[in-house]
Coordinates of C-alpha atoms in Angstrom, one line a residue:
Chain A
X1 CA 34.1 2.3 41.8
X2 CA 31.2 0.4 40.7
X3 CA 32.8 -0.6 37.5
X4 CA 35.8 -1.9 39.4
X5 CA 33.7 -4.0 41.3
X6 CA 31.8 -5.2 38.3
X7 CA 34.6 -6.1 36.4
X8 CA 35.9 -8.4 39.8
X9 CA 32.7 -10.0 39.6
X10 CA 33.2 -11.0 35.9
X11 CA 36.5 -11.9 36.2
X12 CA 35.5 -14.1 39.0
X13 CA 32.8 -15.9 37.3
X14 CA 35.1 -16.0 34.5
X15 CA 37.7 -18.0 36.6
X16 CA 35.2 -20.5 37.7
X17 CA 33.8 -21.3 34.5
X18 CA 37.5 -22.0 33.1
X19 CA 37.7 -24.3 36.2
X20 CA 34.7 -26.2 36.1
X21 CA 32.7 -28.4 33.6
X22 CA 29.8 -26.6 31.4
X23 CA 26.3 -27.7 33.1
X24 CA 25.6 -30.4 30.6
X25 CA 29.1 -31.9 30.9
X26 CA 28.2 -31.9 34.9
X27 CA 24.8 -33.5 34.8
X28 CA 25.8 -36.2 31.9
X29 CA 29.0 -37.3 34.5
X30 CA 26.5 -37.6 37.4
X31 CA 24.4 -39.7 35.5
X32 CA 26.3 -42.0 34.0
X33 CA 28.2 -42.6 37.8
X34 CA 24.4 -43.1 39.2
X35 CA 23.7 -45.6 36.4
X36 CA 26.4 -47.5 36.8
X37 CA 26.2 -47.6 40.5
X38 CA 23.1 -48.7 40.1
X39 CA 23.4 -51.6 37.7
X40 CA 27.0 -52.8 39.8
X41 CA 25.7 -52.0 43.3
X42 CA 22.3 -51.1 43.9
X43 CA 20.4 -53.4 42.1
X44 CA 22.4 -56.6 43.3
X45 CA 21.5 -55.5 46.9
X46 CA 17.9 -55.2 46.0
X47 CA 17.8 -58.3 44.5
X48 CA 18.9 -60.0 47.3
X49 CA 16.0 -58.4 49.5
X50 CA 13.3 -59.1 46.5
X51 CA 14.5 -63.0 46.2
X52 CA 14.2 -63.1 49.9
X53 CA 10.6 -62.2 50.2
X54 CA 9.8 -63.6 46.9
X55 CA 7.6 -66.4 48.3
X56 CA 6.4 -64.4 51.4
X57 CA 7.2 -63.4 54.8
X58 CA 6.3 -66.6 56.2
X59 CA 9.0 -68.6 53.6
X60 CA 11.4 -66.2 54.8
X61 CA 11.3 -66.4 58.4
X62 CA 11.0 -70.2 58.6
X63 CA 14.3 -70.1 56.3
X64 CA 15.8 -68.5 59.0
X65 CA 14.3 -71.1 61.4
X66 CA 16.2 -74.1 60.0
X67 CA 18.6 -75.7 62.5
X68 CA 21.3 -75.8 60.4
X69 CA 21.0 -72.1 59.2
X70 CA 20.8 -71.3 63.1
X71 CA 23.9 -73.2 63.6
X72 CA 25.4 -71.4 60.6
X73 CA 24.7 -68.3 62.6
X74 CA 25.9 -69.3 65.3
X75 CA 29.2 -70.3 64.2
X76 CA 30.0 -67.3 62.2
X77 CA 29.5 -65.5 65.5
X78 CA 31.9 -67.9 67.6
X79 CA 34.4 -67.5 64.7
X80 CA 34.5 -63.8 64.4
X81 CA 34.2 -63.5 68.3
X82 CA 37.5 -65.4 68.4
X83 CA 39.2 -63.6 65.4
X84 CA 38.4 -59.9 65.6
X85 CA 39.7 -59.9 69.4
X86 CA 42.8 -61.5 68.6
X87 CA 43.7 -59.4 65.0
X88 CA 42.4 -56.2 67.6
X89 CA 45.5 -57.0 69.9
X90 CA 48.0 -57.7 67.0
X91 CA 46.9 -54.4 65.6
X92 CA 47.4 -52.1 68.3
X93 CA 50.9 -54.2 69.5
X94 CA 51.7 -53.6 65.8
X95 CA 50.8 -50.2 65.5
X96 CA 52.2 -49.1 68.5
X97 CA 55.9 -50.5 67.5
X98 CA 55.9 -49.2 64.2
X99 CA 54.3 -45.8 64.4
X100 CA 55.8 -44.5 68.0
X101 CA 59.7 -45.8 67.2
X102 CA 62.0 -45.9 64.7
X103 CA 64.3 -49.1 63.8
X104 CA 65.5 -51.1 60.8
X105 CA 63.2 -53.1 58.5
X106 CA 60.0 -51.0 59.7
X107 CA 58.8 -51.1 55.8
X108 CA 60.1 -54.4 55.3
X109 CA 57.6 -55.5 58.3
X110 CA 54.6 -53.2 57.1
X111 CA 54.8 -55.2 54.2
X112 CA 54.8 -58.5 55.6
X113 CA 51.7 -57.2 57.6
X114 CA 49.5 -56.4 54.4
X115 CA 50.7 -59.6 52.8
X116 CA 47.3 -61.3 53.0
X117 CA 45.5 -58.7 51.1
X118 CA 47.4 -59.7 47.7
X119 CA 46.5 -63.4 48.6
X120 CA 43.8 -65.3 46.9
X121 CA 41.4 -66.0 49.7
X122 CA 41.5 -70.0 48.6
X123 CA 45.2 -70.0 49.0
X124 CA 44.9 -68.3 52.5
X125 CA 43.0 -71.4 53.5
X126 CA 45.3 -74.0 51.2
X127 CA 48.3 -72.9 53.5
X128 CA 46.5 -74.3 56.8
X129 CA 45.2 -77.6 54.6
X130 CA 48.9 -78.1 53.9
X131 CA 50.0 -77.2 57.4
X132 CA 47.4 -79.6 59.3
X133 CA 46.1 -81.9 56.4
X134 CA 46.7 -85.6 57.0
X135 CA 49.3 -85.5 54.5
X136 CA 51.2 -82.9 56.6
X137 CA 53.8 -83.4 59.1
X138 CA 51.7 -81.7 61.9
X139 CA 48.5 -83.4 61.4
X140 CA 48.7 -86.9 62.4
X141 CA 50.7 -85.8 65.5
X142 CA 47.6 -83.4 66.5
X143 CA 45.2 -85.8 65.7
X144 CA 47.3 -88.6 68.0
X145 CA 46.7 -86.0 70.8
X146 CA 43.0 -85.8 69.8
X147 CA 43.3 -82.2 68.3
X148 CA 41.3 -81.3 65.2
X149 CA 42.2 -77.9 63.5
X150 CA 41.0 -78.9 59.9
X151 CA 37.0 -79.2 59.5
X152 CA 36.3 -77.7 63.0
X153 CA 36.6 -74.3 64.7
X154 CA 40.4 -73.7 65.0
X155 CA 40.9 -74.0 61.3
X156 CA 38.0 -71.7 60.6
X157 CA 39.3 -69.4 62.9
X158 CA 42.9 -69.4 62.0
X159 CA 41.9 -69.1 58.3
X160 CA 40.1 -65.8 59.2
X161 CA 42.4 -64.3 61.5
X162 CA 44.9 -64.9 58.3
X163 CA 42.5 -63.0 56.3
X164 CA 41.7 -60.0 58.5
X165 CA 45.2 -60.0 59.6
X166 CA 45.5 -56.5 58.5
X167 CA 42.8 -54.6 59.1
X168 CA 43.5 -53.3 62.6
X169 CA 47.1 -52.6 62.2
X170 CA 46.5 -50.8 58.9
X171 CA 44.1 -47.9 60.2
X172 CA 46.1 -47.6 63.4
X173 CA 49.6 -47.3 62.0
X174 CA 49.0 -44.2 59.8
X175 CA 46.9 -42.6 62.5
X176 CA 49.1 -43.3 65.2
X177 CA 52.3 -41.7 63.1
X178 CA 50.5 -38.8 62.3
X179 CA 50.0 -38.0 66.3
X180 CA 53.3 -38.5 67.1
X181 CA 54.9 -39.3 70.3
X182 CA 54.5 -35.9 72.4
X183 CA 51.7 -36.6 74.3
X184 CA 52.9 -39.8 75.3
X185 CA 56.5 -38.3 76.3
X186 CA 54.3 -35.8 78.5
X187 CA 52.5 -38.2 80.3
X188 CA 55.9 -40.2 81.0
X189 CA 57.5 -37.2 82.4
X190 CA 54.7 -36.3 84.7
X191 CA 55.3 -39.7 86.1
X192 CA 52.9 -42.2 84.4
X193 CA 53.9 -45.5 83.6
X194 CA 53.8 -47.1 80.3
X195 CA 50.5 -48.9 80.9
X196 CA 49.0 -45.9 82.4
X197 CA 50.5 -44.0 79.5
X198 CA 49.0 -46.1 77.0
X199 CA 45.3 -46.5 78.7
X200 CA 45.1 -43.0 79.5
X201 CA 46.8 -41.2 77.1
X202 CA 46.9 -43.3 73.5
X203 CA 44.0 -44.9 73.9
X204 CA 41.9 -42.2 74.1
X205 CA 43.5 -40.7 71.1
X206 CA 43.2 -44.0 68.9
X207 CA 39.9 -45.2 69.7
X208 CA 37.8 -43.8 66.9
X209 CA 40.4 -45.3 64.6
X210 CA 40.6 -48.4 66.0
X211 CA 36.8 -48.8 66.2
X212 CA 36.7 -48.1 62.7
X213 CA 39.4 -50.9 62.0
X214 CA 37.5 -53.4 64.2
X215 CA 34.2 -52.9 62.6
X216 CA 35.8 -53.4 58.7
X217 CA 37.8 -56.4 60.1
X218 CA 34.5 -58.0 61.4
X219 CA 32.8 -57.5 58.3
X220 CA 35.5 -59.4 56.6
X221 CA 35.6 -62.3 59.5
X222 CA 31.6 -62.7 59.3
X223 CA 31.8 -62.1 55.5
X224 CA 34.9 -64.6 54.5
X225 CA 34.1 -67.1 52.0
X226 CA 37.3 -68.6 50.1
X227 CA 39.1 -69.3 52.8
X228 CA 36.7 -70.5 55.2
X229 CA 35.2 -72.7 52.6
X230 CA 38.7 -74.6 51.7
X231 CA 38.9 -75.3 55.9
X232 CA 35.6 -76.2 56.6
X233 CA 34.7 -79.7 55.0
X234 CA 31.4 -78.5 54.9
X235 CA 29.9 -80.6 57.5
X236 CA 26.1 -79.8 57.7
X237 CA 25.1 -78.0 60.8
X238 CA 28.8 -78.1 61.9
X239 CA 31.1 -76.7 60.0
X240 CA 29.1 -74.4 57.9
X241 CA 29.6 -70.5 58.6
X242 CA 26.7 -68.2 57.2
X243 CA 28.6 -67.5 53.8
X244 CA 29.0 -71.2 53.3
X245 CA 25.4 -72.2 54.5
X246 CA 24.5 -69.1 51.6
X247 CA 26.5 -71.3 49.1
X248 CA 24.9 -74.7 49.8
X249 CA 21.4 -73.4 49.9
X250 CA 21.7 -72.2 46.5
X251 CA 23.4 -74.9 45.2
X252 CA 20.5 -77.0 46.1
X253 CA 18.3 -74.5 44.7
X254 CA 16.8 -73.3 47.5
X255 CA 16.6 -69.6 46.3
X256 CA 14.8 -68.1 48.9
X257 CA 16.7 -69.7 52.0
X258 CA 19.9 -68.9 50.7
X259 CA 18.7 -65.1 50.1
X260 CA 16.9 -65.2 53.5
X261 CA 20.8 -66.0 55.0
X262 CA 22.2 -63.7 52.7
X263 CA 19.8 -60.8 53.9
X264 CA 21.3 -61.4 57.4
X265 CA 24.7 -60.7 55.5
X266 CA 23.4 -57.8 53.5
X267 CA 22.1 -56.2 56.7
X268 CA 25.7 -56.6 58.2
X269 CA 27.2 -54.9 55.5
X270 CA 24.6 -52.0 55.6
X271 CA 24.8 -51.6 59.4
X272 CA 29.0 -51.6 58.9
X273 CA 28.4 -48.9 56.3
X274 CA 26.3 -46.5 58.3
X275 CA 28.4 -46.8 61.2
X276 CA 31.6 -46.4 59.4
X277 CA 29.9 -43.2 57.8
X278 CA 28.7 -41.9 61.0
X279 CA 32.4 -42.5 62.5
X280 CA 33.8 -40.7 59.2
X281 CA 31.7 -37.8 59.7
X282 CA 32.4 -37.3 63.4
X283 CA 36.0 -38.2 63.2
X284 CA 36.7 -37.3 60.2
X285 CA 40.5 -36.0 60.6
X286 CA 41.4 -39.0 62.7
X287 CA 39.9 -41.2 59.8
X288 CA 41.2 -39.0 57.0
X289 CA 44.7 -39.7 58.8
X290 CA 44.5 -43.5 57.8
X291 CA 42.7 -43.0 54.4
X292 CA 45.9 -40.8 53.1
X293 CA 47.7 -43.8 53.0
Chain B
X1 CA 74.3 -49.8 80.8
X2 CA 75.5 -46.5 78.5
X3 CA 77.1 -49.3 75.9
X4 CA 74.1 -50.8 75.7
X5 CA 72.3 -48.4 74.7
X6 CA 74.5 -47.5 72.0
X7 CA 74.4 -50.5 70.9
X8 CA 70.5 -50.9 70.6
X9 CA 70.5 -47.6 68.8
X10 CA 72.3 -49.2 65.7
X11 CA 69.3 -50.7 64.5
X12 CA 66.7 -48.7 66.3
X13 CA 66.6 -44.8 67.3
X14 CA 66.3 -44.4 71.5
X15 CA 63.1 -43.5 72.7
X16 CA 61.7 -42.7 76.0
X17 CA 58.6 -44.6 75.3
X18 CA 58.6 -48.1 76.6
X19 CA 57.0 -51.2 75.6
X20 CA 58.8 -51.4 72.4
X21 CA 60.3 -54.8 73.1
X22 CA 56.7 -56.3 73.9
X23 CA 55.4 -54.8 71.1
X24 CA 57.2 -55.7 68.4
X25 CA 58.2 -59.1 70.0
X26 CA 54.2 -59.9 70.1
X27 CA 53.9 -58.7 66.3
X28 CA 56.7 -60.8 65.3
X29 CA 55.2 -64.1 67.0
X30 CA 52.0 -63.2 65.7
X31 CA 53.3 -62.7 62.4
X32 CA 55.4 -65.7 62.2
X33 CA 52.5 -68.0 63.6
X34 CA 49.8 -66.9 61.5
X35 CA 51.3 -65.8 58.0
X36 CA 55.1 -66.6 57.8
X37 CA 54.8 -70.3 59.0
X38 CA 52.0 -71.3 56.7
X39 CA 53.2 -69.5 53.7
X40 CA 56.7 -71.1 54.1
X41 CA 55.0 -74.5 54.4
X42 CA 53.3 -73.8 50.8
X43 CA 57.0 -73.1 49.5
X44 CA 58.5 -75.9 50.9
X45 CA 55.7 -78.2 49.7
X46 CA 56.4 -76.8 46.3
X47 CA 60.1 -77.4 46.5
X48 CA 59.7 -80.9 47.4
X49 CA 57.5 -81.3 44.2
X50 CA 60.7 -81.2 42.1
X51 CA 61.2 -79.4 39.1
X52 CA 60.0 -82.0 36.5
X53 CA 56.5 -82.4 38.5
X54 CA 55.8 -78.7 39.4
X55 CA 56.8 -78.2 35.4
X56 CA 54.1 -81.1 34.3
X57 CA 51.1 -79.2 36.4
X58 CA 52.2 -75.4 35.5
X59 CA 52.3 -76.5 31.8
X60 CA 48.8 -78.4 32.0
X61 CA 46.4 -77.0 29.5
X62 CA 43.9 -76.4 32.2
X63 CA 46.2 -74.9 34.4
X64 CA 47.3 -72.5 32.0
X65 CA 43.7 -71.8 30.8
X66 CA 42.5 -71.0 34.6
X67 CA 45.3 -68.6 35.1
X68 CA 44.9 -66.9 31.7
X69 CA 41.2 -66.6 32.9
X70 CA 41.9 -65.5 36.0
X71 CA 44.5 -62.6 35.0
X72 CA 42.7 -61.6 32.0
X73 CA 39.9 -61.0 33.4
X74 CA 40.8 -59.4 36.5
X75 CA 43.0 -57.1 34.1
X76 CA 39.9 -56.0 31.9
X77 CA 37.9 -55.3 35.4
X78 CA 40.7 -53.5 36.6
X79 CA 40.7 -51.0 33.5
X80 CA 37.0 -50.8 33.6
X81 CA 37.3 -50.2 37.2
X82 CA 40.0 -47.4 36.6
X83 CA 37.6 -45.3 33.9
X84 CA 34.5 -45.5 36.1
X85 CA 36.4 -45.3 39.0
X86 CA 38.3 -42.3 38.7
X87 CA 34.8 -40.6 37.1
X88 CA 33.1 -41.7 40.3
X89 CA 35.9 -40.1 42.6
X90 CA 35.7 -36.9 40.1
X91 CA 31.9 -36.7 40.6
X92 CA 32.1 -37.2 44.4
X93 CA 35.0 -34.5 44.8
X94 CA 34.0 -32.0 42.2
X95 CA 30.1 -31.8 42.3
X96 CA 27.6 -31.2 44.9
X97 CA 24.2 -32.9 44.5
X98 CA 21.6 -34.3 46.4
X99 CA 22.7 -38.1 47.9
X100 CA 26.3 -37.3 47.4
X101 CA 26.9 -38.2 50.8
X102 CA 24.9 -41.7 50.3
X103 CA 26.6 -42.5 46.9
X104 CA 29.9 -42.1 48.6
X105 CA 29.0 -44.3 51.5
X106 CA 27.6 -47.1 49.0
X107 CA 31.2 -47.1 47.3
X108 CA 32.2 -49.1 49.7
X109 CA 29.6 -51.7 49.6
X110 CA 31.8 -54.3 48.3
X111 CA 33.9 -53.8 51.3
X112 CA 31.4 -54.7 53.2
X113 CA 28.9 -56.8 51.6
X114 CA 30.0 -60.6 52.0
X115 CA 31.6 -61.9 48.1
X116 CA 29.3 -65.1 48.1
X117 CA 26.4 -62.4 49.0
X118 CA 27.5 -60.3 45.8
X119 CA 27.9 -63.7 44.0
X120 CA 24.4 -65.0 44.3
X121 CA 22.7 -61.2 43.6
X122 CA 24.8 -60.5 40.5
X123 CA 23.9 -64.2 39.3
X124 CA 20.5 -63.5 39.8
X125 CA 20.3 -60.5 38.3
X126 CA 22.4 -60.9 34.8
X127 CA 21.6 -64.4 34.5
X128 CA 19.0 -64.5 31.4
X129 CA 15.6 -64.6 33.1
X130 CA 17.3 -61.9 35.5
X131 CA 16.0 -58.0 35.7
X132 CA 19.2 -57.0 33.3
X133 CA 19.8 -60.5 32.0
X134 CA 16.7 -60.8 30.5
X135 CA 16.9 -57.6 28.7
X136 CA 20.3 -58.3 27.2
X137 CA 19.4 -61.8 26.4
X138 CA 17.1 -60.5 23.8
X139 CA 19.3 -58.2 22.4
X140 CA 21.6 -61.7 22.2
X141 CA 23.9 -60.7 24.8
X142 CA 25.2 -63.2 27.5
X143 CA 26.8 -62.0 30.7
X144 CA 26.2 -64.9 33.5
X145 CA 27.6 -68.0 32.7
X146 CA 30.6 -66.4 30.5
X147 CA 33.8 -64.7 31.0
X148 CA 31.9 -61.8 31.0
X149 CA 30.0 -62.4 33.9
X150 CA 33.7 -63.1 35.8
X151 CA 34.5 -59.6 34.8
X152 CA 31.7 -58.1 36.0
X153 CA 31.9 -59.8 39.5
X154 CA 35.3 -58.7 39.6
X155 CA 34.3 -55.0 38.4
X156 CA 31.9 -55.1 41.8
X157 CA 34.9 -56.3 43.9
X158 CA 37.4 -53.9 42.7
X159 CA 35.5 -50.4 42.5
X160 CA 36.1 -49.2 45.8
X161 CA 39.8 -49.9 45.6
X162 CA 40.5 -47.1 42.7
X163 CA 37.8 -44.9 44.1
X164 CA 39.4 -45.2 47.3
X165 CA 43.0 -44.2 46.5
X166 CA 42.1 -41.7 43.8
X167 CA 39.7 -39.5 45.7
X168 CA 42.0 -38.5 48.5
X169 CA 44.4 -37.5 45.9
X170 CA 41.7 -35.4 43.9
X171 CA 41.0 -33.6 47.3
X172 CA 44.3 -32.0 47.5
X173 CA 45.1 -31.0 43.9
X174 CA 45.4 -27.2 44.0
X175 CA 42.8 -25.3 42.3
X176 CA 45.8 -22.6 41.1
X177 CA 47.1 -25.1 39.1
X178 CA 43.7 -25.5 37.1
X179 CA 43.4 -21.9 37.1
X180 CA 46.9 -21.1 35.5
X181 CA 46.2 -23.6 32.9
X182 CA 42.9 -21.8 32.0
X183 CA 44.7 -18.5 31.9
X184 CA 47.3 -19.7 29.5
X185 CA 44.3 -20.5 27.2
X186 CA 44.0 -24.2 27.7
X187 CA 40.1 -25.3 27.4
X188 CA 38.5 -27.5 30.1
X189 CA 39.3 -30.6 28.3
X190 CA 43.2 -29.9 27.8
X191 CA 43.2 -28.9 31.2
X192 CA 41.9 -32.3 32.5
X193 CA 43.7 -34.4 29.9
X194 CA 47.2 -32.8 30.2
X195 CA 47.2 -30.9 33.5
X196 CA 44.9 -33.0 36.2
X197 CA 45.3 -36.5 34.9
X198 CA 48.8 -37.4 34.6
X199 CA 49.3 -35.7 38.3
X200 CA 46.7 -38.2 39.6
X201 CA 48.6 -40.9 37.6
X202 CA 50.3 -42.7 40.7
X203 CA 47.1 -42.8 42.5
X204 CA 45.4 -44.3 39.9
X205 CA 48.1 -47.1 39.2
X206 CA 48.5 -47.7 42.8
X207 CA 44.3 -48.4 42.7
X208 CA 44.4 -50.4 39.3
X209 CA 47.1 -52.5 41.2
X210 CA 44.9 -53.2 44.4
X211 CA 42.0 -53.8 42.0
X212 CA 43.9 -56.3 39.7
X213 CA 45.5 -57.9 42.9
X214 CA 42.5 -58.5 44.4
X215 CA 40.7 -59.7 41.4
X216 CA 43.5 -62.5 40.4
X217 CA 42.9 -64.1 43.7
X218 CA 38.8 -63.7 44.0
X219 CA 36.6 -66.7 44.4
X220 CA 33.4 -66.2 46.1
X221 CA 31.5 -63.6 43.9
X222 CA 33.0 -65.1 41.0
X223 CA 32.3 -69.0 41.1
X224 CA 28.5 -68.4 41.1
X225 CA 28.0 -66.1 37.9
X226 CA 31.0 -67.8 35.9
X227 CA 29.3 -70.8 35.1
X228 CA 33.1 -72.8 35.8
X229 CA 33.5 -74.5 32.4
X230 CA 36.8 -75.9 32.1
X231 CA 39.2 -74.3 30.0
X232 CA 36.4 -71.5 29.0
X233 CA 35.2 -70.0 32.3
X234 CA 37.1 -71.4 35.1
X235 CA 39.3 -69.4 37.6
X236 CA 42.5 -70.5 39.1
X237 CA 41.3 -70.0 42.4
X238 CA 38.4 -72.9 42.0
X239 CA 40.8 -75.0 40.1
X240 CA 42.9 -75.0 43.1
X241 CA 39.6 -75.9 45.1
X242 CA 38.9 -78.5 42.6
X243 CA 42.2 -80.3 43.0
X244 CA 42.0 -80.1 46.8
X245 CA 38.8 -82.0 46.5
X246 CA 40.6 -84.7 44.3
X247 CA 43.0 -85.1 47.1
X248 CA 45.3 -83.6 44.3
X249 CA 47.6 -81.5 46.8
X250 CA 50.4 -81.4 44.7
X251 CA 48.4 -80.3 42.3
X252 CA 46.6 -77.3 44.2
X253 CA 49.9 -76.5 45.8
X254 CA 51.7 -75.8 42.1
X255 CA 48.9 -73.8 41.0
X256 CA 49.0 -71.6 44.4
X257 CA 52.5 -71.2 44.2
X258 CA 52.4 -70.0 40.5
X259 CA 49.6 -67.7 41.3
X260 CA 51.4 -66.4 44.5
X261 CA 54.7 -65.8 42.3
X262 CA 52.9 -64.2 39.3
X263 CA 51.0 -61.8 41.6
X264 CA 53.9 -60.4 43.6
X265 CA 56.1 -60.2 40.5
X266 CA 53.1 -57.8 39.1
X267 CA 53.1 -56.1 42.2
X268 CA 56.3 -55.7 42.3
X269 CA 56.3 -54.0 38.6
X270 CA 53.6 -51.9 39.1
X271 CA 54.8 -50.5 42.0
X272 CA 58.3 -49.7 40.1
X273 CA 56.4 -47.8 37.7
X274 CA 54.6 -46.2 40.6
X275 CA 57.7 -45.1 42.0
X276 CA 59.0 -43.7 38.7
X277 CA 55.5 -41.9 38.0
X278 CA 55.6 -40.3 41.4
X279 CA 58.5 -39.1 41.0
X280 CA 57.9 -37.6 37.2
X281 CA 54.5 -36.2 38.1
X282 CA 52.5 -36.9 41.2
X283 CA 51.0 -34.2 43.4
X284 CA 53.9 -34.6 46.2
X285 CA 52.6 -37.7 48.1

C-alpha cells in the first residue's frame, strides 16, 4: 500500500517535471521578461516624473499654472466630455443590434465599426480637413453661416470621436453575445416594456463591461495626438489639447513644463490601469468574455 | 401583418426583443456620419486627382522612402513584439512569481499612456545623453534620431497587442496535450516547439497583424524619437502632415490613400493566412 502511494507521488512528480521547464529556464525567462519591460515600459514612465521634477517642485507647479497649459487641460476635458458620451450611446446601440439580433451583413457591420483601429491617426484627422477645409465643398458653405469646424472645438471632437469610435462597442458586443437574450425575453414575457427591460435587465448585466469600455475610450480620447494635431491648427491657449501642449513645450526646449504636463497624462494612464485591473479582478468573468475576441 | 413578418425574416431572424430598428438605425447613422462619409471624402478627393498626378506623387522618391520607413520599421517592430510578446504571455500564464499581477497590469501601459508622452519619454531615455542612450553611445550605438529609434517606439506601442491576443489562448491550452507529448518521449523543448507553438500560430499572427497595423500608422510616439530626416527616418504619416502644412492637399491625400490601400491589402492577406492556420492548427477558437 505504502509502496503504491510512493509510486503515485513519484509519477506525479515526473509528469510535472515533463510539463514544465527547469528552474534555471524559468528564472531566465522571467528575468528576460522583466528586463525587457523595464527598458521599454518602466524606465520611460520613471523618466517622465524624473524630468518633470528635475528643477524642483516649484518649477513643476509653476509650469502647471501657466494659463496656456490650464486652457489645454480645460480643452482636453471638454473634448473628452463630449466625445466619450457620444461613443458610449453609439456603442450601446451598436452592441444591442449586433449582439442581440441575427441579421445579414452583421460581420460586415462589425468590420466597419473596427475600421478606425486600422487607420493612421493622422489620416483620421486628414479626412476631416478634406471634408471641412477651405478647399472643400462644405467648408466655405459652413463658414458663410459662421460655423467653424476645423481649428476649433467641433473639429477636435469629430477627430476624437472617429479615433475612439470602436472602444465601447468592441467591449460590449462579445459580452452581450455571451449573455444571450434569455433574461430580456423573461422580462418581456413578464410584461416589462422595451425600455424597462433595457434599464433594469440589460444595463445591470453589462455595467462593468460598459465601464471598462468607457475607461479605455476616455484614456484614448484624452491622450489622442495625431488626429487632433491635424485638425487643431495649434492656436496657443485656444485649440491645443494637453498632448499638443506637451509637444509645443517640448519643441521649445521647455522640458520641465513639457514633462510636467506629461505627468498629468501619465497619472491619467496609471489611474486607468489601476481601475482596469480592479475591474478585471472583481468581474473577471464578464471582462474575460470580451478579451477572448 | 403576417406577410410583413415573413418578408422581414428574409434578412433577419425573428426575435421578440424590441429596439432592433432603433439600435441599428442609430448605429448606421452614426457610422455613416463619422466614418463612412469622411473616408469616402478621402476616396473621392483621391480619384479626382487623376491617374497621372496620383502616380507622380506615389512614385516620388521621398514618398516611397517614407512608406518604406513606415512599413519596414513596423514590420521589424512587430517581429520583435512577437518574440517578446509570446515570451511575456508565457511567463505571465505559466509562472507564479511575486509581482506577477503588477507586471500583467503594466503590459497595458502603452494602451493607456498617450503616445506623445511615450515619445518624449523614450527620446529622453535613449538620446545620447539619456539614462540608456549614454551607455549605448559609448559603445558606438545610436538609438534616438535613427530608424532604430522608430523601431523602439513601435515596439512600445505594439507590445500589448501581441501579449493580449496570445495570453487568453495560452490559458486555454489543455495540459493533457503536453503530458501526452512528454509521455511519448518528447523533451520539453520539442513539446514547446512542435506541440504548443504551432497551436498558438493563429493568435500570434493576429497579434502580429494588430501590432503591425498600429505601427504603420503610428505618429505621436515616433516623431520625437525619429529625427525626421527626409529619405532616412521620415515616416509616411509625418510626410502627410508636412504636405498639409505646405497646403499641398493633393500630396497629403494621395499618400494617405496609398497607406490605406497597403494596410488593408496587408490585413486581408494576414486574415487569409490566419483563417488557413486556424483550420490547420488552432485551439478551436
